Tab-separated table of C-alpha atoms in Angstrom:
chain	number	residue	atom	x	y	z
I	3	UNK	CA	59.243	-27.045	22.390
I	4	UNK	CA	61.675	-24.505	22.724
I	5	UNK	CA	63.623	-24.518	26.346
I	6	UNK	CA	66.808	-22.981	27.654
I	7	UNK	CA	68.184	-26.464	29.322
I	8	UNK	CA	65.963	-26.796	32.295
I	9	UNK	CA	65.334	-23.263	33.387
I	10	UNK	CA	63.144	-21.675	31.027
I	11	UNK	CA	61.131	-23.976	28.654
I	12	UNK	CA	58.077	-23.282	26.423
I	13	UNK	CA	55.796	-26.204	24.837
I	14	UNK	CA	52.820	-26.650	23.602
I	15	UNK	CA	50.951	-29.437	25.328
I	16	UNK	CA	48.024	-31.064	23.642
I	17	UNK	CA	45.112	-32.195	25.776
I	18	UNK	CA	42.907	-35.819	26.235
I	19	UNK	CA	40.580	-35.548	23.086
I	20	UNK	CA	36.763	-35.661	23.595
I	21	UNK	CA	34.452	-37.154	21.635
I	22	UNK	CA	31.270	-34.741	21.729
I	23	UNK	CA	27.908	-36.132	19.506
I	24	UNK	CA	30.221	-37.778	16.833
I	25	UNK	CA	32.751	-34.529	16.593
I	26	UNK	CA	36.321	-35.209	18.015
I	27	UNK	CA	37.426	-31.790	19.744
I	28	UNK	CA	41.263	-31.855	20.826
I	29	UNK	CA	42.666	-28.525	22.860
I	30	UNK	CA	45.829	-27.767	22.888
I	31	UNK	CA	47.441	-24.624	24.991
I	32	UNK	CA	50.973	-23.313	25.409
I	33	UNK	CA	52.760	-23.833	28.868
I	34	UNK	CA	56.137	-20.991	29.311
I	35	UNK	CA	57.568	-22.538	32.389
I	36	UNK	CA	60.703	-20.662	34.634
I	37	UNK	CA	62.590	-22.798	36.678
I	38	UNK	CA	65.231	-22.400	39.445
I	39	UNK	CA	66.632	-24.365	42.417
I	40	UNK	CA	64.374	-22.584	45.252
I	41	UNK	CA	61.230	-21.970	42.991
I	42	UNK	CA	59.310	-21.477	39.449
I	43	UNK	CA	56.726	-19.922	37.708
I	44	UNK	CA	54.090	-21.036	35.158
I	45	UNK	CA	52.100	-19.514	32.814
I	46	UNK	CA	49.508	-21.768	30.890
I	47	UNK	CA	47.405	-20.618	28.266
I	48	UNK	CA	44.516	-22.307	25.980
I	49	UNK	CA	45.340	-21.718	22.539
I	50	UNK	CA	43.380	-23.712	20.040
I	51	UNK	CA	41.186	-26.936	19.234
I	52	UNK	CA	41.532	-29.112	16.821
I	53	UNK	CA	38.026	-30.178	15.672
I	54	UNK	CA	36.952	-33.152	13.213
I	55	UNK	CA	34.067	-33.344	11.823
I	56	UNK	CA	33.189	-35.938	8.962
I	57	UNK	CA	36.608	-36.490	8.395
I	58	UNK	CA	37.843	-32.789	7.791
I	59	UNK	CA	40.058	-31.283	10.651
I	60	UNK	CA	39.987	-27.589	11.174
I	61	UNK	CA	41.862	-25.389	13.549
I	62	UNK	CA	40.103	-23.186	15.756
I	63	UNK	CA	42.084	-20.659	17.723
I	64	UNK	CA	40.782	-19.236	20.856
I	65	UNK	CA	41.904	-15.755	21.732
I	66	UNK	CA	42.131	-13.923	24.494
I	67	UNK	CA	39.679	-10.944	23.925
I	68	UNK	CA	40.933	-9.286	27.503
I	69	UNK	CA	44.352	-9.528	27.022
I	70	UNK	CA	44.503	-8.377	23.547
I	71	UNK	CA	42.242	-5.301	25.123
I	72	UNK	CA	44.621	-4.868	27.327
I	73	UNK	CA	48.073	-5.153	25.138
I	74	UNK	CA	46.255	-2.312	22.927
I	75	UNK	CA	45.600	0.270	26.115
I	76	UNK	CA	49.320	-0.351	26.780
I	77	UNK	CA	50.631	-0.122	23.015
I	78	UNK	CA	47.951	3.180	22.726
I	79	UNK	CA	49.115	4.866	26.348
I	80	UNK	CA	52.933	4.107	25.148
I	81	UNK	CA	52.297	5.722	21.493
I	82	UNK	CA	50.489	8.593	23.486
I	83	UNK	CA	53.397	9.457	25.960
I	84	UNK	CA	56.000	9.173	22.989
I	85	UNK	CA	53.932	11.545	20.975
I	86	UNK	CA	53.796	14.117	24.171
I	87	UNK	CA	57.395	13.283	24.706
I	88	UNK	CA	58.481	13.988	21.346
I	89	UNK	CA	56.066	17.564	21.051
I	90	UNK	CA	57.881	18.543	24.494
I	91	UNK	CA	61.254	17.900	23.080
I	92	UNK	CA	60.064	20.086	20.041
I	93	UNK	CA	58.749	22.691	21.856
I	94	UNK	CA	61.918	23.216	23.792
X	19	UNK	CA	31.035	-12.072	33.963
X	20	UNK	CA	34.126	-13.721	34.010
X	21	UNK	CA	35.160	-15.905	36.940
X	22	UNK	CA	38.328	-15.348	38.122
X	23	UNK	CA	40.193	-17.334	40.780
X	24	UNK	CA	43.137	-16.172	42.602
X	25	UNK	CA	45.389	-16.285	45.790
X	26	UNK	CA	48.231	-16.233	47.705
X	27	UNK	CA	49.631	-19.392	49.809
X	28	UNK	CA	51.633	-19.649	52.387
X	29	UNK	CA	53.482	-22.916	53.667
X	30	UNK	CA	55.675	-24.344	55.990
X	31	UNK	CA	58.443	-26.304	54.391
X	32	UNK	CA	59.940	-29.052	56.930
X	33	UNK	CA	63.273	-29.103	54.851
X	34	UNK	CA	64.842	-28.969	51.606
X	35	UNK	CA	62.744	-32.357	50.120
X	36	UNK	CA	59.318	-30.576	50.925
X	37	UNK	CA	60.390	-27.848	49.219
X	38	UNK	CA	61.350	-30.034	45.957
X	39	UNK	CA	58.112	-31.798	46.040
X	40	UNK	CA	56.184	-28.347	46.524
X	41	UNK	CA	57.637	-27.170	43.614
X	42	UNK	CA	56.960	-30.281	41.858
X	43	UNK	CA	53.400	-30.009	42.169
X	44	UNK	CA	53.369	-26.251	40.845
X	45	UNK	CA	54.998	-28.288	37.535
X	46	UNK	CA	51.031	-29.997	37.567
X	47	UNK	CA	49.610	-26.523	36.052
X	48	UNK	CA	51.706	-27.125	32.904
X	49	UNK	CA	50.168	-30.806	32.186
X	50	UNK	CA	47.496	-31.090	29.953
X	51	UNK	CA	43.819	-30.399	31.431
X	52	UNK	CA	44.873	-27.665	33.374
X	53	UNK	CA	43.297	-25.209	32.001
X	54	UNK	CA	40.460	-26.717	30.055
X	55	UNK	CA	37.511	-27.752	32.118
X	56	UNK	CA	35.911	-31.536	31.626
X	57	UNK	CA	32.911	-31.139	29.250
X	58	UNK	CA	29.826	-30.377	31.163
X	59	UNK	CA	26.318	-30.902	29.326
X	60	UNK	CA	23.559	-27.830	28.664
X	61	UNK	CA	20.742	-29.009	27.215
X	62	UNK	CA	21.753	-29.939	23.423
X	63	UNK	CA	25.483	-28.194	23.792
X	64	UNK	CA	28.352	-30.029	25.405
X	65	UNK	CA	30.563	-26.897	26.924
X	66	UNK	CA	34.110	-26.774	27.962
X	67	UNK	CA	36.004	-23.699	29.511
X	68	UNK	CA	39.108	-22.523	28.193
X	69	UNK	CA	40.943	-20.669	31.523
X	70	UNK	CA	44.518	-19.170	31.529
X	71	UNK	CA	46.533	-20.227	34.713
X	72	UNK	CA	49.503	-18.430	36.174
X	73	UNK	CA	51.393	-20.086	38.750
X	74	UNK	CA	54.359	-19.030	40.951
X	75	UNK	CA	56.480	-20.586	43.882
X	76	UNK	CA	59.369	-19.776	45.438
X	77	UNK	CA	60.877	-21.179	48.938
X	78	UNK	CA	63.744	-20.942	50.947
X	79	UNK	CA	65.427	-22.177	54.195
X	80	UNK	CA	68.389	-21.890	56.495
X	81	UNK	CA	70.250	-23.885	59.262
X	82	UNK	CA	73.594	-22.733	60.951
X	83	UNK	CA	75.660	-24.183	63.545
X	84	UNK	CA	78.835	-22.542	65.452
X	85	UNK	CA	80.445	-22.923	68.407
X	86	UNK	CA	81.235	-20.611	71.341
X	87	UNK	CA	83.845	-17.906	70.755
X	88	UNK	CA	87.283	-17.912	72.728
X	89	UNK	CA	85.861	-16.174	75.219
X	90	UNK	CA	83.248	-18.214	76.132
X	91	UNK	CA	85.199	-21.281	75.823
X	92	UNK	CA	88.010	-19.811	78.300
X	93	UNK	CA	85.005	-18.845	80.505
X	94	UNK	CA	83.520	-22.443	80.419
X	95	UNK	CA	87.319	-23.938	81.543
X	96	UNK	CA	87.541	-21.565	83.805
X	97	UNK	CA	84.260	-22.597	85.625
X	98	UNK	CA	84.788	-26.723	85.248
X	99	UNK	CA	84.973	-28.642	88.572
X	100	UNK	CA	87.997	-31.095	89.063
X	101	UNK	CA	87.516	-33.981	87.362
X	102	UNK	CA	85.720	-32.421	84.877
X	103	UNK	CA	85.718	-32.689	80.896
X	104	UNK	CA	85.402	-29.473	78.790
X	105	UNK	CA	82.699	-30.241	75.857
X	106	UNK	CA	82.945	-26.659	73.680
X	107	UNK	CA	79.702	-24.965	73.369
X	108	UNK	CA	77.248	-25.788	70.289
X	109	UNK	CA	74.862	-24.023	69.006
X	110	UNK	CA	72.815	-25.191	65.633
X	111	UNK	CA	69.348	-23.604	64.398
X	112	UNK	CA	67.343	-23.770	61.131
X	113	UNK	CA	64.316	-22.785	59.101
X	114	UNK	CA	62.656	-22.661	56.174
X	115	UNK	CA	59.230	-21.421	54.704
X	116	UNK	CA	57.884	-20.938	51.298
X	117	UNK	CA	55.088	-18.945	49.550
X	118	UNK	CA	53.459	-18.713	46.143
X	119	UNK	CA	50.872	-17.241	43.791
X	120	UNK	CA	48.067	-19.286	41.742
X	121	UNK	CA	45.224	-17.086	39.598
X	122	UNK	CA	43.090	-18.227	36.696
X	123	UNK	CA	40.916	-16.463	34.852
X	124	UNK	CA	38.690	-17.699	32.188
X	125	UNK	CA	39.392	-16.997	28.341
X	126	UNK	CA	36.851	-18.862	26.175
X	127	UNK	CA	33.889	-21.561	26.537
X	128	UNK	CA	33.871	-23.601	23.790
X	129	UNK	CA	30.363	-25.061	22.910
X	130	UNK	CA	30.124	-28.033	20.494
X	131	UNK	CA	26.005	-28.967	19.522
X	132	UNK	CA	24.184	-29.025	16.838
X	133	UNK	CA	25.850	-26.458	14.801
X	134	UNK	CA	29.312	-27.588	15.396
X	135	UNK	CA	32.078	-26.154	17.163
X	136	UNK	CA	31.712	-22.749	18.336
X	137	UNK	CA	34.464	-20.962	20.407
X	138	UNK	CA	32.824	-17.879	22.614
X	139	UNK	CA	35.462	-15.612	24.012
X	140	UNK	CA	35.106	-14.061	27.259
X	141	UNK	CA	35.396	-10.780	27.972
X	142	UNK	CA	37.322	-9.427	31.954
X	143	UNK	CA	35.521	-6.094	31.806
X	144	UNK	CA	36.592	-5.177	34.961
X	145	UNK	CA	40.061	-6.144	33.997
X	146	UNK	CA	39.590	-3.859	30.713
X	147	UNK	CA	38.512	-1.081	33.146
X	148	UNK	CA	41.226	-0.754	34.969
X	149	UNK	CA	43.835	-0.597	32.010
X	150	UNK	CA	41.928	1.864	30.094
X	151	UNK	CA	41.580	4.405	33.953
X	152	UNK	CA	46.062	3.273	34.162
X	153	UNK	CA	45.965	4.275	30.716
X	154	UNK	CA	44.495	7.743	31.473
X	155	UNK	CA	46.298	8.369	34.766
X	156	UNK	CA	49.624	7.775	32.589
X	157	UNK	CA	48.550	10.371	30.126
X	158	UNK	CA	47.412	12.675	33.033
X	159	UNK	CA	50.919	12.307	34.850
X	160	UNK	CA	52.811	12.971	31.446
X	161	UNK	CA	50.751	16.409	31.091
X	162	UNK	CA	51.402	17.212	34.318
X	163	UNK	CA	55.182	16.738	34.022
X	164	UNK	CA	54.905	18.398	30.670
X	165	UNK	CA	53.046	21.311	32.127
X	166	UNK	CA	55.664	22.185	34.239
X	167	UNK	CA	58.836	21.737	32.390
X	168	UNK	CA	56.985	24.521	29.649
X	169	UNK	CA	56.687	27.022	32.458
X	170	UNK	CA	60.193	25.850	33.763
């Protein structure tokens, strides 16, 4: 858990396990929490399960598809206007 | 299609306590639970969903008292009756209201059956849409701008 005394903290917060046909499935997400005297904000996330199965354990992470669409739009649009940015500054 | 669950909310806080235990509750979406769903049974598969929740909450409130200004007060003597006890004028007023944002949106299902553990992401096309048409209108803006400061 990582927090910034009681304003800002980030954990991450393991669920109730289930027990599903003999296979033990635990989830665990990441809560980044802002807090301040007249307010707060939250932003909770699923991150991974823990499964066992006949005794081995295995992590499986869960991503988020959409968002990491998203992020790479952004990261492509930002490359794009540096790359015009830069040719303009050229071409003057 | 991914379901998506959002809103705004609007309250009345009474005072300051109502506003602690308001935000107090918004504190609930970082317990654990809150964004995986209880297991729910399909045929030979035992599903949960995985859902990302973003929470916000903010509230204020007010309250002022004064009296009446030397004027006033030399009016209010001015007008007593004999016999009569000047009390100064008091005013006092106070509010408070908060608001907030809650919106989830669903990330994976995660099936367990048969086959084991199986973790199915799901996919916001409409929210994939939208950043790849911002995406183009940035691009479109930039040549614009950079159309014009060539011919400048």
């Amino acid at each position: 858990m990582v927090s910034l005394g009681e304003l800002v903290e980030l954990r991450t917060v393991v669920g109730e396990t289930q027990t599903i046909d003999g296979i033990r499935v635990t989830p665990e997400s990441q809560a980044f929490s802002v807090r301040w005297p007249h307010g707060g904000f939250v932003w909770h996330r699923p991150v991974a399960v823990v499964v066992e199965q006949d005794g081995v354990e295995s992590r499986m992470r869960i991503p988020d598809v959409t968002r990491l669409m998203q992020l790479g739009l952004l990261l492509l649009m930002a490359a794009g206007l540096g790359l015009v940015g830069w040719s303009v500054r050229k071409h003057r | 299609m991914a379901e998506e669950e959002s809103g705004f909310v609007v309250s009345e806080v009474a005072d300051f306590g109502d506003g602690r235990d308001l935000l107090e509750r918004l504190f609930d979406v970082a317990e654990p639970g809150a964004v995986f769903s209880e297991p729910v049974e399909a045929g030979e598969h035992t599903l949960i969903m995985a859902s990302e929740a973003v929470v916000s909450l903010g509230f204020g409130y007010g309250f002022g008292a004064g009296t009446a200004g030397p004027e006033a007060a030399e009016a209010d003597v001015a007008s007593l009756e004999p016999g009569e006890v000047d009390e100064p004028r008091r005013g006092r007023g106070g509010g408070g209201g908060g608001g907030g944002y809650s919106g989830t949106r669903a990330v994976a299902v995660i099936s367990a059956g048969p086959e084991g553990v199986k973790v199915d992401p799901v996919v916001d096309v409409t929210k994939v849409v939208l950043a790849f048409f911002t995406m183009i209108g940035g691009f479109l803006l930039l040549l614009g701008k950079m159309r014009q400061a060539m011919k400048g």
